[in-house]
PDB file of C-alpha atoms in Angstrom:
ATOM      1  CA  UNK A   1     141.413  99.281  44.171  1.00 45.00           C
ATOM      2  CA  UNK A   2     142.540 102.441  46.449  1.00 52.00           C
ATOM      3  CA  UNK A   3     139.380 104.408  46.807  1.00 56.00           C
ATOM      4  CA  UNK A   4     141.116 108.156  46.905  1.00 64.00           C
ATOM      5  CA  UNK A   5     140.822 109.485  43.083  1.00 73.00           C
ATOM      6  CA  UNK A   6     143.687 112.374  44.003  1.00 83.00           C
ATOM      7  CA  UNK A   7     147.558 112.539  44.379  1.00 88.00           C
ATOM      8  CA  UNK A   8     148.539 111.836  47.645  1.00 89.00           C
ATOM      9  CA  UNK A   9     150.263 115.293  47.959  1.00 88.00           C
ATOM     10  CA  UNK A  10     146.939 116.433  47.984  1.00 92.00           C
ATOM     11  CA  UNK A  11     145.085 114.136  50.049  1.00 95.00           C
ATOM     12  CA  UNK A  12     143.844 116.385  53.878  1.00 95.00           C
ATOM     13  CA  UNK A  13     143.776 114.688  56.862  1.00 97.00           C
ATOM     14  CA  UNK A  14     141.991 115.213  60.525  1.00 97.00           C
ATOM     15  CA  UNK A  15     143.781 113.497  63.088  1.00 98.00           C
ATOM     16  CA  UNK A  16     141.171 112.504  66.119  1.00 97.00           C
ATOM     17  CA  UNK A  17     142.708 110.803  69.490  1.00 97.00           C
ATOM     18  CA  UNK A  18     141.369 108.477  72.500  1.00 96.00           C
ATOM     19  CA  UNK A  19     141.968 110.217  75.939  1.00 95.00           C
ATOM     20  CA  UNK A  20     145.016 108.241  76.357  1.00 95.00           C
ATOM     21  CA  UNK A  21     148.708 110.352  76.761  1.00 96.00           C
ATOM     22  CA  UNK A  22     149.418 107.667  73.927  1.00 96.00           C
ATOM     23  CA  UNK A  23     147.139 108.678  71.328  1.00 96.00           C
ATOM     24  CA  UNK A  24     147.450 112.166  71.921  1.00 97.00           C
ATOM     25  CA  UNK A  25     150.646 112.732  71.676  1.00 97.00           C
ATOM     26  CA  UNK A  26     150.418 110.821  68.109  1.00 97.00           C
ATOM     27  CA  UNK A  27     148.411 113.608  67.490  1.00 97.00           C
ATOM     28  CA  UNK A  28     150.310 116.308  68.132  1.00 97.00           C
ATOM     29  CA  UNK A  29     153.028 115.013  66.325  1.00 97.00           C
ATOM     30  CA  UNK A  30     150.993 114.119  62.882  1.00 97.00           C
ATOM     31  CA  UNK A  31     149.375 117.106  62.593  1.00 97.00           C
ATOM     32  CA  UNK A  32     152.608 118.665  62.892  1.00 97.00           C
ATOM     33  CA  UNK A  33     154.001 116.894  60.313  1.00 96.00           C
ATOM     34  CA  UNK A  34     150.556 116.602  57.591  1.00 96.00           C
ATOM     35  CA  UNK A  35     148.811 119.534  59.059  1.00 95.00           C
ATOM     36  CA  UNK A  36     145.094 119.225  60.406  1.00 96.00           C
ATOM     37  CA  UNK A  37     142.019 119.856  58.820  1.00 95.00           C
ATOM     38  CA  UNK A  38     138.394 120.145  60.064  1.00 95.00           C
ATOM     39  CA  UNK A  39     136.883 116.939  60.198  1.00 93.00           C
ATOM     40  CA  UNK A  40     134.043 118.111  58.901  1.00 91.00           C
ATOM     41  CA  UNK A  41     136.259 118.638  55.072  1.00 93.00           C
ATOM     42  CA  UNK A  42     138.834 116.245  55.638  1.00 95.00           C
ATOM     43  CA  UNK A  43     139.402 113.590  53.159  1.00 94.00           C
ATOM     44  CA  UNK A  44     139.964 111.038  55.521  1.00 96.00           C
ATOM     45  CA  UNK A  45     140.034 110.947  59.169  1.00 97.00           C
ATOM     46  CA  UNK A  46     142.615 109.087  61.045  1.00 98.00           C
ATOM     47  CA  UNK A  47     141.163 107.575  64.586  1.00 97.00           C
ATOM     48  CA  UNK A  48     144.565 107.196  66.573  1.00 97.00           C
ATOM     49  CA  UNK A  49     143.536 105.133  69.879  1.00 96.00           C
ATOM     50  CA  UNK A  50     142.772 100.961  69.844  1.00 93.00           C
ATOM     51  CA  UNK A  51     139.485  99.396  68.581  1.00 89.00           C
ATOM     52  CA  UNK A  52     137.277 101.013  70.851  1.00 90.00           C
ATOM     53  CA  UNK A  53     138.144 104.400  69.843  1.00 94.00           C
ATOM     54  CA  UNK A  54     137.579 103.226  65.753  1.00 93.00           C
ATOM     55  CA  UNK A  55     134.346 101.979  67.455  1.00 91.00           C
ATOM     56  CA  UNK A  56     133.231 105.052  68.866  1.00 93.00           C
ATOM     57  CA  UNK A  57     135.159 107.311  65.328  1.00 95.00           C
ATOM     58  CA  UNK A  58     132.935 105.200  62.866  1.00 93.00           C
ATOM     59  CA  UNK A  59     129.913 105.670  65.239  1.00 92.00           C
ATOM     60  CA  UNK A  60     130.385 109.826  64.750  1.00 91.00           C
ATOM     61  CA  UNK A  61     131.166 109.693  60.672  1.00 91.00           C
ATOM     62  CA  UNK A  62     128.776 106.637  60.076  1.00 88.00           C
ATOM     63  CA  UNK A  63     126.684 107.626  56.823  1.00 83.00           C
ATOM     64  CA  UNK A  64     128.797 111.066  56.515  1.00 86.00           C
ATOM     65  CA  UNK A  65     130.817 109.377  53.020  1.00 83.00           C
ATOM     66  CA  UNK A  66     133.744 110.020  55.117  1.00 88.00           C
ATOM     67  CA  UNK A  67     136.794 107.108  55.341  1.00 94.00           C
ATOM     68  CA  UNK A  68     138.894 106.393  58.174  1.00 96.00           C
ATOM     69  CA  UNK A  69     141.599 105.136  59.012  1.00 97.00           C
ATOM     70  CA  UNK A  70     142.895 104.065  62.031  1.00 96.00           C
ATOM     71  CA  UNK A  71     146.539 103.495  63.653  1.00 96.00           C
ATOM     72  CA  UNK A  72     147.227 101.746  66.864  1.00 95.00           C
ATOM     73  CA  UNK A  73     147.760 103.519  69.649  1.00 95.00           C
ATOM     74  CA  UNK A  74     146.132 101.284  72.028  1.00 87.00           C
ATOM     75  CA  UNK A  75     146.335  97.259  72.701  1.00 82.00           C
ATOM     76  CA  UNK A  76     144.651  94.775  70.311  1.00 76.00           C
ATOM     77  CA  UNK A  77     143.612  97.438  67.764  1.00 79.00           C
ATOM     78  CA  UNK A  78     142.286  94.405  65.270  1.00 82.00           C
ATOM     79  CA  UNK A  79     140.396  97.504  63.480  1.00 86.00           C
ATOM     80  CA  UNK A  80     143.738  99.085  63.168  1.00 92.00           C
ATOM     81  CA  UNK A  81     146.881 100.156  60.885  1.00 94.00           C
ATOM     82  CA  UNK A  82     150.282  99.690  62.328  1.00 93.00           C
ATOM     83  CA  UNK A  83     151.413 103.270  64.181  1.00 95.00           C
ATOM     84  CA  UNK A  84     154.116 104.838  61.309  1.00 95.00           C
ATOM     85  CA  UNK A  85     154.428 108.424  61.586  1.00 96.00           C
ATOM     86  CA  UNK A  86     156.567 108.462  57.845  1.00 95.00           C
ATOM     87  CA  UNK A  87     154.905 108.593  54.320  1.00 95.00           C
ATOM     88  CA  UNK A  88     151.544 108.716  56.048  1.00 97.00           C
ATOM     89  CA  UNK A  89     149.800 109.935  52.647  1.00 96.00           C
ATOM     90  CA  UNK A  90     151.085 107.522  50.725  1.00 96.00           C
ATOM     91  CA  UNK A  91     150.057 104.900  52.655  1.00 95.00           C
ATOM     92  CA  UNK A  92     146.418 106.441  52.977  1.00 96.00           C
ATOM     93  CA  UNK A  93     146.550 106.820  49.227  1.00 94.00           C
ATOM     94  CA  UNK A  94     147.123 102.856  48.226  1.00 93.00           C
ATOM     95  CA  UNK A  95     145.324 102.001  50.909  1.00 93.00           C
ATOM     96  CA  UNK A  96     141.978  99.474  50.533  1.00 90.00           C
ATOM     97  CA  UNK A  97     138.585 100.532  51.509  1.00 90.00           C
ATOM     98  CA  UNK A  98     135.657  97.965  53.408  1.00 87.00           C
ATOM     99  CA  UNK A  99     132.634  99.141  53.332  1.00 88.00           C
ATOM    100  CA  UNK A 100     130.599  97.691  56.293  1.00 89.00           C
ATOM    101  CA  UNK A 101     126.914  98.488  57.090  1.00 92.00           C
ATOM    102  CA  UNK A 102     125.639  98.263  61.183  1.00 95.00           C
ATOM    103  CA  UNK A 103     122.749  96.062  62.202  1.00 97.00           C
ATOM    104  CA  UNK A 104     119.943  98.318  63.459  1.00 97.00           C
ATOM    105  CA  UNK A 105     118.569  97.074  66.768  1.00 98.00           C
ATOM    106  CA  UNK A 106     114.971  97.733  67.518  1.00 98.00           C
ATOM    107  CA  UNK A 107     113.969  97.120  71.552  1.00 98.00           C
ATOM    108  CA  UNK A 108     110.936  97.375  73.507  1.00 98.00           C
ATOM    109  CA  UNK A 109     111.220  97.768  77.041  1.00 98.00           C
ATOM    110  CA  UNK A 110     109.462  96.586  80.034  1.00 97.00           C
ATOM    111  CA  UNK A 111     107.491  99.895  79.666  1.00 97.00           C
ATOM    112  CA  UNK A 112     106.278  99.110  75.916  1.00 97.00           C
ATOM    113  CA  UNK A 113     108.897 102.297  75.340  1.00 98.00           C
ATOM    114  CA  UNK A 114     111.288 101.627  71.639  1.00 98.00           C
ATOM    115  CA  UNK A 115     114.716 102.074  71.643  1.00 98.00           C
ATOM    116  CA  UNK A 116     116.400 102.620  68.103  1.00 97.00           C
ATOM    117  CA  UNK A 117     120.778 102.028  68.250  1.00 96.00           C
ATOM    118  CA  UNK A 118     123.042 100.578  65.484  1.00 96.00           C
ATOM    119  CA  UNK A 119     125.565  98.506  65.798  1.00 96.00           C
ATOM    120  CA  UNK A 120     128.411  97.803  63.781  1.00 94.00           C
ATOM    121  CA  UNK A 121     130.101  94.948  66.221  1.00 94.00           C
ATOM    122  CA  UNK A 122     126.884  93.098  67.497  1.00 97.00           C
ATOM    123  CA  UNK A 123     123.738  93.191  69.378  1.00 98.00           C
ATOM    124  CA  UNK A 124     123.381  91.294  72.044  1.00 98.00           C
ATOM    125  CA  UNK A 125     121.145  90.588  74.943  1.00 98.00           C
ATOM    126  CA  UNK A 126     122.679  89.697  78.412  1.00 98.00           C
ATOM    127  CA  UNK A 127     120.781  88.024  81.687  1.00 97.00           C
ATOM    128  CA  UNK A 128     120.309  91.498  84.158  1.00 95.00           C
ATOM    129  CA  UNK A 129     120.338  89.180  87.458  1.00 93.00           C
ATOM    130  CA  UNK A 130     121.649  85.414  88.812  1.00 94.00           C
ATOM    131  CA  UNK A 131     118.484  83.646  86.847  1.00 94.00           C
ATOM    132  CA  UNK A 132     119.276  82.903  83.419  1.00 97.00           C
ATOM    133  CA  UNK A 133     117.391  83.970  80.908  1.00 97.00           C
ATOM    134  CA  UNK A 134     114.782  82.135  78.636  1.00 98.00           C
ATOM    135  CA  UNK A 135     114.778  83.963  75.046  1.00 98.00           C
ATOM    136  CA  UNK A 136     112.418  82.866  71.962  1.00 98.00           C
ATOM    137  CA  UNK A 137     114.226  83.037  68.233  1.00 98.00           C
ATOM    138  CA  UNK A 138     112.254  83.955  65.263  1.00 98.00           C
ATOM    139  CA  UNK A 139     114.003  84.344  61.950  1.00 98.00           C
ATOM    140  CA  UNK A 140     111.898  85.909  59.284  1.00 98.00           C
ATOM    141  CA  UNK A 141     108.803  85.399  60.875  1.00 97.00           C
ATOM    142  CA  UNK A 142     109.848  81.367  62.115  1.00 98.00           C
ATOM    143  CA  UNK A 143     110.238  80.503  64.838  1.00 98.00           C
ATOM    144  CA  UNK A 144     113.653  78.726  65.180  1.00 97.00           C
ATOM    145  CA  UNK A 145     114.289  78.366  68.940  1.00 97.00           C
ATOM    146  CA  UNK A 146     110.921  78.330  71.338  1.00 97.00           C
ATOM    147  CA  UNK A 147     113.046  79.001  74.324  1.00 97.00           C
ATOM    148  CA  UNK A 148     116.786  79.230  74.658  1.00 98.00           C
ATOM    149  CA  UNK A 149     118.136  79.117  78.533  1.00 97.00           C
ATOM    150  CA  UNK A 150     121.318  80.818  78.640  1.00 97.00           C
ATOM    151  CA  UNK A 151     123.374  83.586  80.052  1.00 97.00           C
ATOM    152  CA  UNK A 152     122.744  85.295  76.501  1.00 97.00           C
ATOM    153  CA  UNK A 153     122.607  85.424  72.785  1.00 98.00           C
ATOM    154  CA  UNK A 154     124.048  87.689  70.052  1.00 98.00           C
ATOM    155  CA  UNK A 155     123.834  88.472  66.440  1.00 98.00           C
ATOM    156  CA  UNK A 156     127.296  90.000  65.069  1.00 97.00           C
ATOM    157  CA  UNK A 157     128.613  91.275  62.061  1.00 96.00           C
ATOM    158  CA  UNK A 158     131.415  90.245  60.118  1.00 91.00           C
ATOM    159  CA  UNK A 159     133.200  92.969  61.345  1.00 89.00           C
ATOM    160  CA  UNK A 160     132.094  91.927  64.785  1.00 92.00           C
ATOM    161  CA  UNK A 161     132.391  88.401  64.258  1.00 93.00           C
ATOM    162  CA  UNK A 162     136.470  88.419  65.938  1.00 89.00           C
ATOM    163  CA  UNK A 163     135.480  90.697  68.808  1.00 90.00           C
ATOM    164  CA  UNK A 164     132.763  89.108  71.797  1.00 94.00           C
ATOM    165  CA  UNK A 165     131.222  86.579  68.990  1.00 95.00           C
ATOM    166  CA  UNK A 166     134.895  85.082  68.917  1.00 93.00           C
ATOM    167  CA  UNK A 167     134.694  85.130  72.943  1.00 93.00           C
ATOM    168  CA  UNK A 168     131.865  83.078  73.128  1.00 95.00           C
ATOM    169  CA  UNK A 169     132.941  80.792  70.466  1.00 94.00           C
ATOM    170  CA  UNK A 170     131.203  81.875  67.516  1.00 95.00           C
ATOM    171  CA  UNK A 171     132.242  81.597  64.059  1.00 94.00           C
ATOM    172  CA  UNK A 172     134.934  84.452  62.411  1.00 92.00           C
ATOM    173  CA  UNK A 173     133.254  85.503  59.166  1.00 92.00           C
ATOM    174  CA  UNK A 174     135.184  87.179  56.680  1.00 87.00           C
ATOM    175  CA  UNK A 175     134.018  91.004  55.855  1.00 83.00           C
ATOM    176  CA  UNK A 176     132.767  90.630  52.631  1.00 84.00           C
ATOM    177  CA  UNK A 177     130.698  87.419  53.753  1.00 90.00           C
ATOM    178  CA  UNK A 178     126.655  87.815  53.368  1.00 95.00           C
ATOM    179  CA  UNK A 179     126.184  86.258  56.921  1.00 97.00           C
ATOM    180  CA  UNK A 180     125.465  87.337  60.101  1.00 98.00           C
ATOM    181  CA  UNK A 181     126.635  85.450  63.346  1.00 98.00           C
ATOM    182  CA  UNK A 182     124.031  83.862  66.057  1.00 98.00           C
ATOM    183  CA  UNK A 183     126.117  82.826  68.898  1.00 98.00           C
ATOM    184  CA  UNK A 184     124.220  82.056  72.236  1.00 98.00           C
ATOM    185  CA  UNK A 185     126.238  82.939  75.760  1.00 97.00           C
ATOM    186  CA  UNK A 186     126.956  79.609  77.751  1.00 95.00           C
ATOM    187  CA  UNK A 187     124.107  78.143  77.141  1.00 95.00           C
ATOM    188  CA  UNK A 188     122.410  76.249  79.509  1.00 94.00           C
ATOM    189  CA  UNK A 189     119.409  74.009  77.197  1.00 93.00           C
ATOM    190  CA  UNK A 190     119.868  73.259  74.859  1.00 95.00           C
ATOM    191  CA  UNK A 191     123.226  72.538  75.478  1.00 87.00           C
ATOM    192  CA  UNK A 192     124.849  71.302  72.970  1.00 87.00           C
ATOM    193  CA  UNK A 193     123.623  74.655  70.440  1.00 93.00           C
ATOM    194  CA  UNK A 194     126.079  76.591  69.423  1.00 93.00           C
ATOM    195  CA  UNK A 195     124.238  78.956  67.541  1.00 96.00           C
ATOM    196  CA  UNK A 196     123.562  79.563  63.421  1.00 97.00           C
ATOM    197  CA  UNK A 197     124.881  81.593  60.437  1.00 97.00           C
ATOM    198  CA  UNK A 198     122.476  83.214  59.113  1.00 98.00           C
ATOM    199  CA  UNK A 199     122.071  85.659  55.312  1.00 97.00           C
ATOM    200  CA  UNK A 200     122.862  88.715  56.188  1.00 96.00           C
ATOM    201  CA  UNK A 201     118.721  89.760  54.576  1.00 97.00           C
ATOM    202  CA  UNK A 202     117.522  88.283  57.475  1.00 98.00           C
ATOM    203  CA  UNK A 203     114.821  89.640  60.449  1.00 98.00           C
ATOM    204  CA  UNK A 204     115.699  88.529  63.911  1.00 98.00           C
ATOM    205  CA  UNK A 205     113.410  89.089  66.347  1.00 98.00           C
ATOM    206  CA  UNK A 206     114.553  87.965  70.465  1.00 98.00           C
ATOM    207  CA  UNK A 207     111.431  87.272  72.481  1.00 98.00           C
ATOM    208  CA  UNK A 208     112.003  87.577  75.983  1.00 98.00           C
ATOM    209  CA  UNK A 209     110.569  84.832  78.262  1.00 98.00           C
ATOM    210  CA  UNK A 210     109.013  85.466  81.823  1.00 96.00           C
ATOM    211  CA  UNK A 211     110.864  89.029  81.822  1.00 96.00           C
ATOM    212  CA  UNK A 212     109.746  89.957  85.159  1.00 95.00           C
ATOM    213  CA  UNK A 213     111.727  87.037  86.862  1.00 96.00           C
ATOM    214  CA  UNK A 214     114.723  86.584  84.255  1.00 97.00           C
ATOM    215  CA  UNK A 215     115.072  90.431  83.153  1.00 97.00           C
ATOM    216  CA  UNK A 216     117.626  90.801  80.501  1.00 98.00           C
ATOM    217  CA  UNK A 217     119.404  94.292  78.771  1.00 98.00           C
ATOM    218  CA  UNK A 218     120.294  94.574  75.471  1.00 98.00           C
ATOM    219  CA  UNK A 219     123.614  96.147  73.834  1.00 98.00           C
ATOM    220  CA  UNK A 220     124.182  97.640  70.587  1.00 97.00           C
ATOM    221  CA  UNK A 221     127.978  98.515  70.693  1.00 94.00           C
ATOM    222  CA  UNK A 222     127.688 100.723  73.078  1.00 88.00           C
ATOM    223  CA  UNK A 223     124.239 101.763  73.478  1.00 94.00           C
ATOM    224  CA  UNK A 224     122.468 100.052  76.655  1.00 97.00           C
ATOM    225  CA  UNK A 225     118.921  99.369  76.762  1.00 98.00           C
ATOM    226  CA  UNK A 226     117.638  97.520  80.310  1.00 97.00           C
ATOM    227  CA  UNK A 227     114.830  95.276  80.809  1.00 97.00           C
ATOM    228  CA  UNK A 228     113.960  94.849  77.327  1.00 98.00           C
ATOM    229  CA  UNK A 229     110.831  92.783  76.257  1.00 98.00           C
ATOM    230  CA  UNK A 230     111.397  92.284  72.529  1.00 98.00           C
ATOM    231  CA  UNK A 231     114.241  93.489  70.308  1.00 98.00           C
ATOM    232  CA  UNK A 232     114.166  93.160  66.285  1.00 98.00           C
ATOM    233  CA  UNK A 233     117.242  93.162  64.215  1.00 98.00           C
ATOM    234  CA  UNK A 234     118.610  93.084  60.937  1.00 98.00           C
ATOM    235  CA  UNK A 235     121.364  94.589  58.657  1.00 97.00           C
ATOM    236  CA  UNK A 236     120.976  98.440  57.819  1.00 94.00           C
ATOM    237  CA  UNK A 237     120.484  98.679  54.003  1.00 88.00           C
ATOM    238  CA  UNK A 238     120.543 102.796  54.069  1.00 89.00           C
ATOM    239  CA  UNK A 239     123.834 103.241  56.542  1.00 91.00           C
ATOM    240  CA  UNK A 240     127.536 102.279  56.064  1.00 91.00           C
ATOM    241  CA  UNK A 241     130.585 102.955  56.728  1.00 91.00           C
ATOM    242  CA  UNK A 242     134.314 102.722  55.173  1.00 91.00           C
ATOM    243  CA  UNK A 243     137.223 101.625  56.947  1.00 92.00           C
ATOM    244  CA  UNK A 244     140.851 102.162  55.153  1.00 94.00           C
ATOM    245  CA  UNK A 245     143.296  99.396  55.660  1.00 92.00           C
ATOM    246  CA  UNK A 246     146.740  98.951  54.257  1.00 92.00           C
ATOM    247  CA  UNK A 247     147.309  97.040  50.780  1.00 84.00           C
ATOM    248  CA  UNK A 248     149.843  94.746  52.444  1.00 80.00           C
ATOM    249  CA  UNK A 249     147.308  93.827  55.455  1.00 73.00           C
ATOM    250  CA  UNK A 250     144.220  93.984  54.665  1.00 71.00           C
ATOM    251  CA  UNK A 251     141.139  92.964  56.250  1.00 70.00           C
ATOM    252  CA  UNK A 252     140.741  89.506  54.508  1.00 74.00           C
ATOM    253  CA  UNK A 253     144.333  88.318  56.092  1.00 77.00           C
ATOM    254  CA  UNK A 254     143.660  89.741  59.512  1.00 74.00           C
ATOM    255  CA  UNK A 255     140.599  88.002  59.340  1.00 78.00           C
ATOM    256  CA  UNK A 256     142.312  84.359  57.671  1.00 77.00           C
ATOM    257  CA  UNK A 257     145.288  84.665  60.287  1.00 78.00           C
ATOM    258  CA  UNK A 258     143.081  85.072  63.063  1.00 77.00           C
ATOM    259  CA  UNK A 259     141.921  81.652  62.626  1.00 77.00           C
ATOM    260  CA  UNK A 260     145.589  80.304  62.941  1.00 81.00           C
ATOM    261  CA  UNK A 261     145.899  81.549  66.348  1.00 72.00           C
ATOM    262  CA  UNK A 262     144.206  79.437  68.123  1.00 59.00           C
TER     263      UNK A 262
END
């Protein structure tokens, strides 16, 4: 069901743009036509830009009960509606919300300092120099994996699941899936692992093996923490965010045509 409980005459809308001459002159022209309200009291936001922009838009709003909704105005823009500049409100107001909720990602440097970062695509931990690195697995307090050699290892979201879990041949999960993604990076032994599905109610914690000769960072979206020791993770039960897609494309055929494609 459309999650906007007023007309669609009435519905106020902040338009927000990447730096790209693209998305800003979308923009300019939208707010021309709809008029633009503060973000702070608009009913929905729409991110113009491509995936990385919705990225960084949900990232702002996350927890703030606001929806967006995005329209391409960059390349893949998987996250995105297509760019229409007619009956924009109308489309907003039939449009379908997903809620989706951001792992939290709890790190411990090489200094014993914490590092605190959510991320609504995927956390994942990446070999810092040419040795590879050697990563423990614990799920819930089990160890799964005593040592994985590999170039990395991730745990995404459903909503992440088609972006860099997709890259390194992980599985697509559909949005409203319980399950969370662990997908190692060209891994070296065991080989032939190619990573778990896992509830989404789970703890994983990635121990980091011999960290002073195989350092490795750790990424939540796009927060950056180097040399990391230890990093926790699981699924924020407190945060979330809504995404507004339209009725004729929703997120649940994006998601089943993407695994046509290949």
């Amino acid at each position: 069901m459309p999650l906007l409980d007023k007309p669609a005459d009435q519905i106020s809308l902040a338009f927000l743009a990447a730096d790209t001459p693209e998305a800003r002159d979308a923009a300019k022209r939208l707010a021309a036509l709809y008029g633009q309200e503060d973000p702070e009291r608009a009913d929905v936001i729409v991110a113009l830009g491509g995936d990385g922009f919705m990225l960084q838009t949900l990232h702002e709003t996350m927890d703030s009960g606001r929806r967006i909704y995005g329209m391409n105005r960059g390349t893949i823009g998987f996250l995105m509606n297509e760019y229409r500049e007619t009956d924009l409100r109308e489309r907003i107001s039939a449009a379908l919300g997903e809620t989706i909720r951001p792992l939290r990602m709890v790190a411990v440097d090489d200094t014993g300092a914490l590092h605190h970062a959510n991320a609504l695509n995927e956390v994942s931990l990446l070999r810092q120099s040419f040795q590879a690195a050697k990563i423990r697995i614990t799920v819930d307090g089990k160890v799964r994996l005593d040592e994985l050699i590999c170039d990395g290892v991730m745990v995404a979201t459903p909503a992440g699941s088609t972006a860099y879990n997709l890259s390194a041949h992980g599985p697509i999960i559909p949005l409203d899936a319980p399950l969370l993604a662990l997908t190692p990076v060209s891994p070296f032994r065991p080989r032939r692992w190619r990573g778990a599905l896992l509830p989404n109610h789970v703890t994983v914690v990635f121990d980091i093996l011999e960290p002073g000769k195989r350092p490795v960072n750790a990424v939540a979206d796009h927060s950056e923490v180097k040399s990391v020791v230890k990093v926790t993770i699981r699924e924020s039960r407190s945060v979330s965010a809504t995404l507004l897609f339209d009725a004729e494309h929703g997120w649940d055929e994006r998601i089943l045509a993407e695994q046509f494609r290949y």
